[in-house]
Coordinates of C-alpha atoms and ligand atoms in Angstrom, one line a residue:
M171 CA -2.8 -4.1 -25.7
L172 CA -0.3 -2.6 -23.3
R173 CA 1.9 0.4 -24.1
S174 CA 5.6 -0.2 -24.7
T175 CA 8.0 0.6 -22.0
A176 CA 10.5 1.4 -24.6
R177 CA 8.6 4.5 -25.7
R178 CA 10.4 7.5 -24.2
A179 CA 8.6 9.5 -21.5
P180 CA 7.9 13.1 -22.3
L181 CA 10.7 15.4 -20.9
V182 CA 8.6 16.6 -18.0
A183 CA 8.3 13.0 -16.8
T184 CA 12.1 12.9 -16.4
C185 CA 11.7 15.2 -13.3
A186 CA 10.1 12.7 -11.3
W187 CA 12.2 13.2 -8.3
I188 CA 12.7 16.9 -8.4
L189 CA 11.4 19.2 -5.7
T190 CA 13.2 22.5 -5.6
A191 CA 16.6 20.9 -6.1
N192 CA 16.9 21.2 -9.9
T193 CA 16.6 24.1 -12.2
Q194 CA 15.6 22.0 -15.2
C195 CA 12.4 21.2 -13.5
A196 CA 11.9 24.5 -11.7
P197 CA 9.0 25.8 -13.8
R198 CA 6.8 23.0 -12.8
V199 CA 7.4 23.3 -9.2
A200 CA 6.4 26.1 -6.8
A201 CA 9.4 26.4 -4.5
P202 CA 7.5 27.6 -1.3
D203 CA 5.2 24.5 -1.5
A204 CA 8.0 22.2 -1.8
T205 CA 9.8 23.5 1.2
P206 CA 8.7 22.4 4.8
D207 CA 7.3 24.9 7.1
A208 CA 10.2 25.0 9.5
G209 CA 8.2 26.6 12.3
S210 CA 5.9 23.5 12.4
F211 CA 8.8 21.1 13.0
V212 CA 9.3 19.7 16.6
D213 CA 12.9 20.0 17.8
A214 CA 13.4 16.4 18.6
H215 CA 17.2 15.9 18.2
D216 CA 17.8 14.8 21.7
A217 CA 14.5 12.9 22.0
F218 CA 15.6 10.7 19.1
V219 CA 15.8 7.2 20.6
D220 CA 14.7 4.7 18.2
D221 CA 12.7 1.6 18.6
A222 CA 14.8 -0.1 16.0
E223 CA 15.0 -3.8 15.9
S224 CA 18.5 -5.1 16.2
N225 CA 20.2 -7.3 13.6
D226 CA 21.6 -9.8 16.0
V227 CA 24.7 -11.5 15.0
V228 CA 24.1 -15.1 15.7
T229 CA 27.7 -16.2 16.3
D230 CA 30.8 -14.4 17.4
V231 CA 32.9 -17.6 16.7
V232 CA 32.2 -20.2 14.0
P233 CA 31.3 -23.4 15.8
E234 CA 33.6 -26.4 15.0
R235 CA 30.7 -28.8 14.4
P236 CA 27.6 -26.7 13.5
T237 CA 24.2 -28.5 13.4
Y238 CA 20.9 -27.6 11.8
T239 CA 19.0 -27.8 15.0
E240 CA 21.4 -25.6 16.9
H241 CA 22.9 -23.2 14.5
V242 CA 21.5 -23.2 11.0
R243 CA 17.8 -23.3 11.8
P244 CA 17.8 -20.2 14.0
L245 CA 19.9 -18.4 11.3
L246 CA 17.6 -19.3 8.6
A247 CA 14.5 -18.4 10.7
R248 CA 15.9 -14.9 11.1
A249 CA 17.2 -14.2 7.6
C250 CA 15.6 -16.5 5.0
V251 CA 12.2 -18.0 6.1
Q252 CA 10.1 -14.9 5.8
C253 CA 10.5 -15.2 2.0
H254 CA 11.3 -19.0 1.7
V255 CA 8.2 -20.5 3.2
E256 CA 5.3 -22.3 1.5
G257 CA 3.0 -19.7 -0.4
E258 CA 5.7 -16.8 -0.3
L259 CA 7.5 -15.5 -3.4
A260 CA 10.9 -17.4 -3.1
P261 CA 11.1 -20.7 -4.9
M262 CA 11.8 -23.3 -2.1
A263 CA 11.0 -23.4 1.6
L264 CA 13.7 -23.3 4.1
D265 CA 11.8 -24.1 7.2
R266 CA 12.6 -27.8 7.6
Y267 CA 15.7 -30.0 7.9
D268 CA 14.5 -32.3 5.1
R269 CA 14.1 -29.4 2.7
V270 CA 17.2 -27.5 3.7
A271 CA 19.9 -30.4 4.0
P272 CA 19.7 -31.5 0.3
I273 CA 20.4 -27.9 -1.0
A274 CA 23.1 -27.1 1.7
A275 CA 25.6 -26.4 -1.2
T276 CA 23.4 -24.1 -3.0
I277 CA 22.6 -22.2 0.3
A278 CA 26.3 -21.9 1.0
R279 CA 27.0 -20.6 -2.5
A280 CA 24.1 -18.1 -2.6
T281 CA 25.2 -16.6 0.9
R282 CA 28.8 -16.6 0.0
A283 CA 28.1 -14.6 -3.1
R284 CA 25.9 -12.4 -1.0
T285 CA 23.0 -12.7 -3.4
M286 CA 20.9 -14.0 -0.4
P287 CA 19.3 -12.5 1.5
P288 CA 18.9 -10.1 -1.2
F289 CA 18.9 -6.7 0.3
P290 CA 21.4 -4.7 -1.6
V291 CA 22.4 -2.1 1.0
D292 CA 25.5 -2.4 3.2
N293 CA 24.3 -3.0 6.7
S294 CA 27.6 -4.0 8.2
G295 CA 28.0 -0.7 10.1
A296 CA 30.7 0.5 7.8
C297 CA 28.0 2.9 6.4
N298 CA 25.4 3.0 9.1
T299 CA 22.9 0.2 10.0
F300 CA 19.3 0.2 8.9
R301 CA 16.1 -1.0 10.4
S302 CA 14.6 -4.2 9.3
V303 CA 17.4 -5.0 7.0
V304 CA 18.7 -8.7 7.3
T305 CA 22.3 -9.3 6.5
L306 CA 24.6 -12.2 7.4
T307 CA 27.9 -11.5 9.1
D308 CA 31.1 -13.1 7.6
N309 CA 30.9 -15.7 10.5
E310 CA 27.5 -16.7 9.6
I311 CA 28.4 -17.3 6.0
A312 CA 31.4 -19.2 7.2
L313 CA 29.1 -21.3 9.4
L314 CA 26.8 -22.3 6.6
E315 CA 29.9 -23.2 4.5
R316 CA 31.2 -25.4 7.3
W317 CA 27.9 -27.1 7.9
H318 CA 27.7 -27.9 4.2
Q319 CA 31.3 -29.1 4.1
Q320 CA 30.6 -31.4 7.1
G321 CA 27.6 -33.1 5.3
A322 CA 24.8 -31.0 6.7
P323 CA 24.3 -32.7 10.0
E324 CA 20.9 -32.4 11.7
G325 CA 21.9 -32.4 15.3
D326 CA 19.5 -33.1 18.2
P327 CA 16.0 -32.4 17.0
S328 CA 14.6 -32.2 20.5
I329 CA 16.1 -28.9 21.1
A330 CA 13.3 -26.5 21.3
P331 CA 13.1 -24.0 18.5
P332 CA 13.4 -20.2 19.3
Q333 CA 10.2 -18.2 19.5
P334 CA 9.6 -16.4 16.2
A335 CA 9.7 -12.6 16.6
T336 CA 6.2 -10.9 16.6
P337 CA 5.8 -9.1 13.3
E338 CA 5.3 -5.3 13.4
R339 CA 1.8 -4.1 13.0
L340 CA 0.3 -0.8 11.8
R341 CA -1.4 1.3 14.4
G342 CA -4.2 3.8 14.6
T343 CA -6.0 4.8 11.5
V344 CA -5.2 2.5 8.5
H345 CA -6.5 3.3 5.1
E346 CA -6.4 0.6 2.3
I347 CA -5.7 1.4 -1.3
A348 CA -5.7 -0.9 -4.3
S349 CA -6.3 -0.7 -8.1
P350 CA -10.1 -0.5 -8.7
V351 CA -10.3 -3.9 -10.3
A352 CA -7.9 -6.8 -10.6
Y353 CA -5.1 -6.6 -13.2
T354 CA -3.9 -9.5 -15.2
P355 CA -0.1 -9.2 -15.8
D356 CA 1.2 -9.2 -19.3
R357 CA 2.9 -12.6 -20.0
S358 CA 4.8 -11.3 -23.1
R359 CA 7.4 -9.7 -20.8
P360 CA 9.3 -11.3 -17.8
D361 CA 8.7 -8.2 -15.7
D362 CA 5.5 -6.1 -16.0
Y363 CA 5.6 -2.8 -14.2
R364 CA 2.2 -1.3 -13.9
C365 CA 0.9 1.9 -12.3
F366 CA -2.6 2.3 -10.9
V367 CA -4.0 5.7 -10.0
V368 CA -5.9 5.5 -6.8
D369 CA -8.1 7.9 -4.6
A370 CA -6.4 9.7 -1.8
P371 CA -7.2 8.2 1.6
I372 CA -8.0 11.7 2.9
A373 CA -10.3 14.0 1.1
S374 CA -8.8 17.3 1.8
G375 CA -6.1 19.2 3.7
P376 CA -2.5 18.0 4.6
Y377 CA -2.1 14.6 6.2
F378 CA 0.8 12.4 7.1
V379 CA 1.7 8.8 6.3
T380 CA 3.5 7.4 9.2
G381 CA 3.6 3.7 8.3
F382 CA 2.8 1.2 5.5
D383 CA 2.2 -2.4 4.7
V384 CA 1.5 -4.4 1.7
L385 CA -0.9 -7.3 1.4
P386 CA 0.1 -9.0 -1.8
D387 CA -2.8 -10.9 -3.6
Q388 CA -0.7 -13.2 -5.9
R389 CA 2.2 -13.5 -3.6
R390 CA 4.5 -15.4 -6.0
Q391 CA 4.1 -12.7 -8.7
V392 CA 4.4 -9.4 -6.7
H393 CA 8.0 -8.4 -6.6
H394 CA 7.9 -4.9 -5.4
V395 CA 5.4 -2.1 -4.7
I396 CA 6.1 1.7 -4.7
V397 CA 3.5 4.3 -3.6
Y398 CA 4.0 7.8 -5.2
H399 CA 2.6 11.1 -4.4
P400 CA 2.3 13.3 -7.4
Q401 CA 4.1 16.7 -7.1
N402 CA 1.1 18.8 -7.7
D403 CA -2.5 18.4 -8.8
A404 CA -1.6 18.9 -12.5
E405 CA 0.7 15.9 -12.2
A406 CA -2.0 13.9 -10.7
T407 CA -4.2 14.9 -13.6
R408 CA -1.7 13.7 -16.0
A409 CA -1.4 10.4 -14.2
R410 CA -5.1 9.9 -14.6
A411 CA -4.8 10.8 -18.3
L412 CA -2.1 8.1 -18.7
D413 CA -4.5 5.6 -17.0
D414 CA -7.4 6.6 -19.2
A415 CA -5.3 6.2 -22.4
A416 CA -4.2 2.7 -21.6
D417 CA -6.3 -0.4 -22.0
G418 CA -7.2 -2.2 -18.9
P419 CA -6.6 -0.8 -15.3
G420 CA -3.5 1.2 -14.8
Y421 CA -0.7 2.1 -17.3
T422 CA 2.7 0.8 -18.0
C423 CA 5.5 2.4 -16.1
F424 CA 9.0 1.3 -15.4
G425 CA 11.5 3.5 -13.6
A426 CA 9.0 5.7 -11.8
A427 CA 5.4 6.9 -11.8
G428 CA 5.4 8.3 -15.3
V429 CA 4.7 11.7 -13.8
T430 CA 6.6 14.1 -11.4
A431 CA 6.1 12.4 -8.0
S432 CA 8.0 11.3 -4.8
A433 CA 8.0 8.0 -3.2
V434 CA 6.0 7.6 0.0
A435 CA 6.2 3.8 0.6
A436 CA 8.4 1.3 -1.1
W437 CA 8.1 -2.4 -0.2
A438 CA 9.7 -5.6 -1.2
P439 CA 8.6 -9.2 -0.1
G440 CA 9.7 -10.0 3.5
G441 CA 9.5 -6.2 4.2
G442 CA 6.6 -6.5 6.5
A443 CA 4.8 -3.5 8.2
T444 CA 7.1 -0.5 8.2
H445 CA 6.8 2.7 10.4
Y446 CA 8.5 6.0 9.7
P447 CA 11.1 6.3 12.5
S448 CA 10.3 8.0 15.8
G449 CA 7.0 9.8 15.4
T450 CA 7.9 11.2 11.9
G451 CA 5.7 11.0 8.8
V452 CA 5.8 12.3 5.2
Q453 CA 3.3 14.9 4.5
L454 CA 0.9 14.5 1.6
Q455 CA -1.9 16.6 0.1
G456 CA -5.5 15.3 0.8
G457 CA -7.6 14.8 -2.2
R458 CA -4.7 14.3 -4.6
P459 CA -4.6 10.7 -5.9
L460 CA -1.6 8.5 -5.4
V461 CA 0.1 6.3 -7.9
L462 CA 0.6 2.7 -7.0
Q463 CA 3.4 0.9 -8.9
L464 CA 3.5 -2.8 -9.0
H465 CA 6.4 -5.0 -10.3
Y466 CA 5.0 -8.4 -11.5
N467 CA 7.3 -11.2 -12.1
T468 CA 5.3 -12.8 -14.9
M469 CA 7.7 -16.0 -14.8
A470 CA 6.0 -16.9 -11.6
G471 CA 2.6 -16.7 -13.1
V472 CA -0.1 -14.2 -14.6
A473 CA -3.1 -14.7 -12.4
A474 CA -5.2 -11.6 -12.0
D475 CA -4.0 -9.6 -9.1
R476 CA -5.4 -6.8 -6.7
T477 CA -2.7 -6.3 -4.3
R478 CA -3.6 -3.9 -1.4
V479 CA -1.6 -1.3 0.2
Q480 CA -2.3 -0.1 3.9
L481 CA -1.2 3.3 4.8
E482 CA -1.1 4.4 8.5
V483 CA -2.4 7.8 8.3
R484 CA -2.5 10.9 10.8
T485 CA -3.5 14.5 10.5
D486 CA -1.7 15.7 13.7
G487 CA 0.8 14.8 16.3
V488 CA 3.4 13.9 13.7
T489 CA 7.0 15.3 13.4
P490 CA 6.9 16.3 9.7
G491 CA 9.5 14.8 7.4
R492 CA 10.2 15.3 3.7
Y493 CA 12.3 13.8 0.9
I494 CA 15.2 15.7 -0.5
P495 CA 15.7 14.3 -4.1
M496 CA 19.5 13.8 -4.9
V497 CA 19.6 13.2 -8.7
D498 CA 21.9 13.5 -11.6
L499 CA 19.6 14.6 -14.5
A500 CA 22.6 15.1 -16.7
L501 CA 23.4 11.5 -16.6
S502 CA 24.9 10.3 -19.8
L503 CA 26.6 6.9 -19.9
P504 CA 28.9 5.7 -22.6
P505 CA 28.2 2.3 -24.1
R506 CA 30.3 -1.0 -23.7
T507 CA 32.0 -0.2 -20.3
T508 CA 31.9 -1.6 -16.9
T509 CA 33.0 1.6 -15.3
A510 CA 30.4 4.2 -16.4
T511 CA 29.6 6.8 -13.7
A512 CA 27.1 9.5 -12.8
G513 CA 26.8 11.7 -9.9
A514 CA 25.6 15.0 -8.4
T515 CA 26.3 17.3 -5.4
L516 CA 23.8 19.5 -3.6
R517 CA 24.4 22.1 -0.9
L518 CA 20.9 22.7 0.6
A519 CA 21.5 26.3 1.7
D520 CA 22.1 27.1 -2.0
R521 CA 19.0 25.3 -3.4
T522 CA 16.3 25.4 -0.8
N523 CA 15.1 27.7 2.1
I524 CA 16.3 25.1 4.7
R525 CA 18.5 27.0 7.2
T526 CA 18.5 24.8 10.3
P527 CA 20.3 21.5 10.8
L528 CA 18.5 18.3 9.8
R529 CA 18.4 14.7 10.8
V530 CA 18.6 12.1 7.8
L531 CA 16.4 9.4 8.9
G532 CA 16.2 7.2 5.8
V533 CA 16.8 6.9 2.1
F534 CA 15.4 5.4 -1.1
P535 CA 18.0 4.6 -3.4
H536 CA 17.0 4.2 -7.1
M537 CA 18.7 3.2 -10.4
H538 CA 17.6 1.0 -13.2
T539 CA 18.9 -2.3 -14.4
L540 CA 22.5 -1.2 -15.5
G541 CA 23.1 0.2 -12.0
R542 CA 25.9 -1.6 -10.0
T543 CA 26.7 0.6 -7.0
L544 CA 25.4 3.8 -5.4
R545 CA 26.9 5.9 -2.5
L546 CA 25.5 8.9 -0.8
E547 CA 27.8 11.0 1.5
V548 CA 27.8 14.4 3.4
V549 CA 30.8 16.4 2.8
R550 CA 31.3 18.2 6.0
N551 CA 32.5 21.8 6.1
D552 CA 36.0 20.7 7.2
G553 CA 36.2 18.5 4.1
S554 CA 35.6 15.2 5.9
R555 CA 33.0 12.9 4.6
Q556 CA 30.4 10.8 6.3
C557 CA 28.5 8.0 4.5
I558 CA 24.6 8.1 4.5
V559 CA 24.0 4.9 2.4
D560 CA 26.3 2.5 0.5
V561 CA 24.8 0.1 -2.0
P562 CA 27.6 -2.2 -3.1
R563 CA 25.4 -4.5 -5.1
W564 CA 22.4 -2.8 -6.6
D565 CA 19.6 -4.9 -7.7
F566 CA 16.6 -3.4 -9.5
H567 CA 14.4 -6.2 -8.2
W568 CA 14.8 -5.4 -4.4
Q569 CA 13.9 -1.7 -4.1
R570 CA 12.8 -0.4 -0.8
L571 CA 13.0 2.4 1.7
Y572 CA 15.8 2.2 4.3
F573 CA 15.4 3.8 7.6
H574 CA 18.5 4.4 9.7
E575 CA 18.9 3.0 13.1
R576 CA 20.8 6.1 14.1
P577 CA 20.1 9.4 12.3
V578 CA 22.8 11.3 10.5
R579 CA 23.1 15.1 11.2
L580 CA 23.0 17.3 8.1
D581 CA 23.7 21.0 8.2
P582 CA 22.3 23.0 5.3
T583 CA 25.8 24.5 4.7
E584 CA 27.1 21.0 4.1
T585 CA 27.0 19.2 0.7
L586 CA 25.2 15.9 -0.1
D587 CA 27.2 14.0 -2.7
I588 CA 25.8 11.0 -4.7
R589 CA 27.8 8.6 -6.9
C590 CA 26.5 5.9 -9.1
T591 CA 28.3 3.3 -11.3
Y592 CA 26.9 1.3 -14.1
D593 CA 27.8 -1.6 -16.4
T594 CA 26.9 -0.7 -19.9
S595 CA 28.6 -3.7 -21.6
S596 CA 25.2 -4.6 -23.1
R597 CA 24.5 -1.3 -24.8
D598 CA 25.7 0.0 -28.2
T599 CA 24.5 3.6 -27.7
Q600 CA 24.8 6.3 -25.0
T601 CA 22.3 5.8 -22.1
V602 CA 20.7 8.9 -20.7
W603 CA 18.4 9.9 -17.8
G604 CA 14.7 8.7 -18.3
E605 CA 12.0 6.6 -17.0
G606 CA 12.0 3.9 -19.8
T607 CA 13.6 0.5 -19.6
A608 CA 16.3 1.8 -21.9
D609 CA 17.1 4.8 -19.7
E610 CA 19.0 5.0 -16.3
M611 CA 18.7 7.0 -13.3
C612 CA 21.1 7.9 -10.3
V613 CA 18.7 8.8 -7.5
A614 CA 18.5 9.0 -3.6
G615 CA 15.3 10.2 -2.0
V616 CA 16.7 11.5 1.4
F617 CA 14.2 11.4 4.1
V618 CA 14.9 14.3 6.6
S619 CA 13.3 15.8 9.4
L620 CA 14.3 18.7 11.9
Ligands
LIG216 C1 13.3 -10.9 0.8 C2 13.1 -12.3 0.5 C3 14.1 -13.3 0.5 C4 15.0 -13.6 1.6 C5 15.0 -12.8 2.9 C6 15.8 -14.6 1.2 N1 15.5 -14.9 -0.1 FE1 16.5 -16.5 -1.2 N2 15.4 -16.0 -2.7 C7 14.4 -15.1 -2.8 C8 13.8 -15.1 -4.1 C9 12.6 -14.3 -4.6 C10 14.5 -16.1 -4.9 C11 14.3 -16.4 -6.3 C12 15.3 -15.8 -7.1 C13 15.4 -14.3 -7.2 O1 14.3 -13.7 -7.4 O2 16.4 -13.7 -6.8 C14 15.4 -16.7 -4.0 C15 16.3 -17.6 -4.3 C16 17.2 -18.3 -3.5 C17 18.1 -19.3 -3.9 C18 18.2 -20.0 -5.3 C19 19.0 -19.0 -6.2 C20 20.4 -19.0 -5.8 O3 20.9 -17.8 -5.5 O4 21.1 -19.9 -5.9 C21 18.7 -19.8 -2.8 C22 19.7 -21.0 -2.6 C23 18.3 -18.9 -1.6 N3 17.3 -18.1 -2.2 C24 18.8 -19.0 -0.4 C25 18.4 -18.1 0.6 C26 18.9 -18.1 1.9 C27 19.9 -19.1 2.5 C28 18.4 -17.1 2.7 C29 18.8 -16.5 4.0 C30 20.1 -16.4 4.4 C31 17.6 -16.3 1.6 N4 17.5 -17.0 0.5 C32 16.8 -15.2 2.0 C33 13.9 -14.3 -1.6 C34 14.5 -14.2 -0.5

């Protein structure tokens, strides 16, 4: 029998995202440990030229008479087929005319509603653009709509299909981690969140994770995967204890790892291999076990699963990066409203020993199921604001790490400001911060480097 996710996590577990930033968790954290060794950073501000893939806009003008072969097929190949193909997690394949044409109306509706493709972050350029995020432009959505309205014509099938892009690969030393034995998801719940404690890929000393990939076992069932690094050895021991106390491999977890930890890798289907940008990596402690969180969609099946995660690991030649946790631990949301809010501000110079300017290279936004929007900004010293990430349609099912195509500069004297909104219409009581299914969070793990 599995443990109930509704059980409230002990207080300490509510600090999952905290390094030095929050006093409530301070006793558990040694501040000097949590602060990067500034001297070891490489000054690479000007050298930062990213190898980002572009999110090409397929059309500048919506064609009068769009056809499948000429317009729709390349668009679906870029934005949909990575998930909508035989054997992948999405319900129907979108890789052939005879499969796509009968559901042209559904495709037009899902793209107009912007529920598909499902990445919830704004990638329009209004608040940065992110690597490996596929979004449709207004013109592309209009194209799919027009194609549907005109009866979904095929066009000339002899036109050669475009070459598919070569998928990114991990490089160098790759370590694989997985639960010790296969886990059978719990069919009594539609979503089963399971945490597995796995041995560190490196036995001792500091090391860096510079990239990651996920090899899902039961592809239809695995909805997202997050790898956590416990904050210290005591937290790692607590994770082991949670694992030992639960029946079967792993333990039930929902909003985080169940212990104080920060995310190292976050993957959703279609994500592919991911590299930390431009020679950076996140520093971990050798010998300290990692926590692997798997989200199983049990409606898609409950076959025994042993999903593997690959970590690209290096011990030197890496520009160190770290996550700054932006969190609102005081979060308290009134019930029965569509306009509940949470938020927090952080001036790095006040709460950390960071004294030199940083580059924001990525972000891991996180809320639970009541979350609707999340926005993180820098408030400059002249009062102006610059957006770091904007999530207009939060979806708990599509969590991942987003790396910026262009870094955002952050001075420690400036203030980070996170705002989250929630719909609590379904709740009768106040919702507070926590890891359980009934709790909420307002979090952004901000990945920075010198
Ligand atoms: C990252 C994976 C992924 C990508 C990319 C993706 N889908 Fe989906 N899609 C899914 C999954 C999974 C479902 C099943 C429902 C769910 O989990 O949200 C789905 C469901 C759908 C549905 C049926 C549900 C609905 O909303 O009507 C349609 C239609 C659809 N997708 C169209 C598309 C189109 C068109 C694209 C590209 C423009 C696309 N999808 C891109 C994963 C994806």
